[in-house]
């Protein structure tokens, strides 16, 4: 069990929200020790409570955790103001008592600290295994101003929810803002936010863009409200009246949950971050805005300088309405540029989604305890989203089905395999009917059908024919299609097509044997001391060929199929696994015999087929090495890849379309999503 010590929901506090999002992404169940300034009604995730001003609470909780064998590691979310004592020094009472490994995240790191603050931070650092910061500048400050060893400090950025990229038209229409250029700022309102300077800047902006609407979203910070009521909000409203901006500024005085924030950000054209503290180390609000694909105008805080580059927004000076208005006008006067900046913000923030941030935290935790990411539950949500009454749509624009390119036979065959496996009869019938409708008179299949559901004549791809045959072999409902296709399938020549077909030929043993013998002959002819393979190149789905031989072995019991399968598996593994990581063959050049292999443009189809091959090899041979390698290959989807980014999107049930050298393809099309599902189904058979 991981134990977090932090403020926690329902307390209205940025750290509480951060902790909830990170904790839930780690999927650990219970384990929150809540820091409380008053009574809150916590849910079952909270296992203990510390009243911030009670020293004895810190000591008792430490003793309780020491005696709890399930508590493996403690992660403290540190912010000045949530722990008692001068500069939050009461947390030292906990650290002096706890015997378990402790990791701490410093949400604020102040440069040139007073001697007492420096002393407390140094004492904390001596009691923990690791320190996490959200800003590279914070790392530098801890090293230089606090003399903390650099090997103790890890940089992990602030997390963001994974949300689809939206054009915001639906939200704008519902808010009656479809004719407005929408600017917004959100968060718990207090004087340090600097909103007045952005309101003052607006008086210049509206001269050129009278349809600008500035949304100031969120309630007053609870602590501020208890001390001074709505003094700051009333001041902001008086500024709006003084400047005659009543039609251009809208206050929404309510606490915003994550869905509310996403809704308003979707309606936003340009996000404004007016913070007055140049030392601000992290900003969840700005991070979320970027994650929703919004360009940003921000004051030049430490965090903003770390995350806002010129292709995503503009940094401005503090308390400088003239500079702020110029930046806003520069962006909104060029709608195409504003749209591109938003797209850049979205694409370049994918590494910050909570799934990715959880993964980065796990890598830190694993240095001190044995822990691993839990396998996501199987979700068919995106598969269903991509499927209409005719078939599965080939492409998606981000997560939205893009019908403009129509349907492919390949995808519907794959989808049929998944639907049959999961007993999704309605889906299976849709995919099967697609195959039936698009079978030619000679038994072969059209590969592409356009958005108007008209077949596109093109060169017949044998691999497609083989894959359809494989899918048909999974269901008795397609016997009429199978029988009609059989004469055509008998004459295919492609090794990969034969491999696909073998796995659909369980009831046609004679043809299965012929194709398996053909593959063995190809292996014998093609292999040498350095190249144990069937062809002179490794391309897509290479794993399917030895998988087909394993299938033939399990059905025909001829040992030569097993021997060749194992030799080719060992060769393929030697070329695709390195240092406990699976590295798919890149589509940007493939891997030709006696040439260098391509590393990039990695597609989900490759790790998917490798997972299925190794799982099947383990089930037949019981060799533990195959099971371990299957898990490693599956982890490619969960972030164990050269970008260190999660490729499966658990929020949608979809899978991103691939990894380039430096970035993720943010679209979630049919092939990638189905390939992930096939891998997930397979790996589920061998996970303990």
XYZ file of C-alpha atoms in Angstrom, residues 370-375:
6
model
C 8.703 -3.565 -5.121
C 5.713 -2.090 -6.962
C 4.302 -2.225 -10.479
C 1.577 -0.536 -12.504
C -1.674 -2.464 -12.448
C -2.937 -3.755 -15.768
